[in-house]
Amino acid sequence: MVYALLIRFTDTPVRNFVAVAGVVFVLQLLPVFAIAPSLGVTSVGQTVLVVHHAIVAVPIGLVPR
């Protein structure tokens, strides 16, 4: 839906989509660093969570290309 809106309302939808995807990626990492430690997640566990987020985020950011 975001990409469809960007196609409709912007001249550079791919670049804008990648920017939006980057912002969403950073926002989804906030709970990893803000909440996970209070749940007892170690720094190794946090690293694993970040890597998993990146593994999922990269293909999603590449979809419109």
Short mmCIF file of the C-alpha atoms (twelve columns), coordinates in Angstrom:
data_MODEL
# 
_entry.id   MODEL 
# 
loop_
_atom_site.group_PDB 
_atom_site.id 
_atom_site.type_symbol 
_atom_site.label_atom_id 
_atom_site.label_alt_id 
_atom_site.label_comp_id 
_atom_site.label_asym_id 
_atom_site.label_seq_id 
_atom_site.Cartn_x 
_atom_site.Cartn_y 
_atom_site.Cartn_z 
_atom_site.pdbx_PDB_model_num 
ATOM 1  C CA . MET A 1  0.000  0.000   0.000  1 
ATOM 2  C CA . VAL A 2  2.831  2.405   0.825  1 
ATOM 3  C CA . TYR A 3  4.482  1.740   -2.524 1 
ATOM 4  C CA . ALA A 4  1.190  2.250   -4.352 1 
ATOM 5  C CA . LEU A 5  0.790  5.634   -2.662 1 
ATOM 6  C CA . LEU A 6  4.346  6.591   -3.508 1 
ATOM 7  C CA . ILE A 7  3.809  5.667   -7.159 1 
ATOM 8  C CA . ARG A 8  0.725  7.829   -7.237 1 
ATOM 9  C CA . PHE A 9  2.029  10.891  -5.401 1 
ATOM 10 C CA . THR A 10 5.817  11.063  -5.985 1 
ATOM 11 C CA . ASP A 11 8.159  11.246  -8.958 1 
ATOM 12 C CA . THR A 12 10.721 8.836   -7.437 1 
ATOM 13 C CA . PRO A 13 8.754  6.061   -5.747 1 
ATOM 14 C CA . VAL A 14 11.606 3.541   -5.519 1 
ATOM 15 C CA . ARG A 15 13.981 5.937   -3.774 1 
ATOM 16 C CA . ASN A 16 11.227 7.100   -1.420 1 
ATOM 17 C CA . PHE A 17 10.181 3.525   -0.673 1 
ATOM 18 C CA . VAL A 18 13.732 2.595   0.273  1 
ATOM 19 C CA . ALA A 19 13.849 5.649   2.553  1 
ATOM 20 C CA . VAL A 20 10.544 4.675   4.198  1 
ATOM 21 C CA . ALA A 21 11.780 1.099   4.575  1 
ATOM 22 C CA . GLY A 22 14.936 2.379   6.265  1 
ATOM 23 C CA . VAL A 23 12.936 4.432   8.749  1 
ATOM 24 C CA . VAL A 24 10.672 1.466   9.505  1 
ATOM 25 C CA . PHE A 25 13.737 -0.744  9.988  1 
ATOM 26 C CA . VAL A 26 15.203 1.657   12.544 1 
ATOM 27 C CA . LEU A 27 11.851 1.961   14.329 1 
ATOM 28 C CA . GLN A 28 11.437 -1.797  14.562 1 
ATOM 29 C CA . LEU A 29 14.820 -2.027  16.287 1 
ATOM 30 C CA . LEU A 30 13.763 0.273   19.129 1 
ATOM 31 C CA . PRO A 31 12.026 -2.505  21.114 1 
ATOM 32 C CA . VAL A 32 15.085 -4.726  20.706 1 
ATOM 33 C CA . PHE A 33 17.204 -2.188  22.560 1 
ATOM 34 C CA . ALA A 34 14.558 -0.588  24.805 1 
ATOM 35 C CA . ILE A 35 12.444 -3.537  25.965 1 
ATOM 36 C CA . ALA A 36 14.399 -6.732  25.357 1 
ATOM 37 C CA . PRO A 37 17.035 -6.116  28.066 1 
ATOM 38 C CA . SER A 38 14.312 -5.769  30.702 1 
ATOM 39 C CA . LEU A 39 13.033 -9.176  29.596 1 
ATOM 40 C CA . GLY A 40 16.435 -10.718 30.234 1 
ATOM 41 C CA . VAL A 41 17.639 -10.833 26.635 1 
ATOM 42 C CA . THR A 42 21.437 -10.785 26.534 1 
ATOM 43 C CA . SER A 43 23.523 -8.755  24.113 1 
ATOM 44 C CA . VAL A 44 24.018 -11.931 22.052 1 
ATOM 45 C CA . GLY A 45 20.259 -12.375 21.914 1 
ATOM 46 C CA . GLN A 46 19.824 -8.765  20.863 1 
ATOM 47 C CA . THR A 47 22.386 -9.250  18.108 1 
ATOM 48 C CA . VAL A 48 20.491 -12.288 16.850 1 
ATOM 49 C CA . LEU A 49 17.257 -10.279 16.836 1 
ATOM 50 C CA . VAL A 50 18.880 -7.444  14.856 1 
ATOM 51 C CA . VAL A 51 20.328 -9.907  12.336 1 
ATOM 52 C CA . HIS A 52 16.916 -11.532 11.885 1 
ATOM 53 C CA . HIS A 53 15.321 -8.128  11.382 1 
ATOM 54 C CA . ALA A 54 17.924 -7.299  8.737  1 
ATOM 55 C CA . ILE A 55 17.451 -10.651 6.979  1 
ATOM 56 C CA . VAL A 56 13.760 -9.857  6.612  1 
ATOM 57 C CA . ALA A 57 14.113 -6.121  5.902  1 
ATOM 58 C CA . VAL A 58 16.561 -6.361  3.013  1 
ATOM 59 C CA . PRO A 59 14.284 -8.383  0.691  1 
ATOM 60 C CA . ILE A 60 11.288 -6.240  1.618  1 
ATOM 61 C CA . GLY A 61 13.223 -3.086  0.712  1 
ATOM 62 C CA . LEU A 62 14.157 -4.603  -2.637 1 
ATOM 63 C CA . VAL A 63 10.650 -5.716  -3.678 1 
ATOM 64 C CA . PRO A 64 9.659  -2.704  -5.801 1 
ATOM 65 C CA . ARG A 65 12.821 -2.834  -7.894 1 
# 
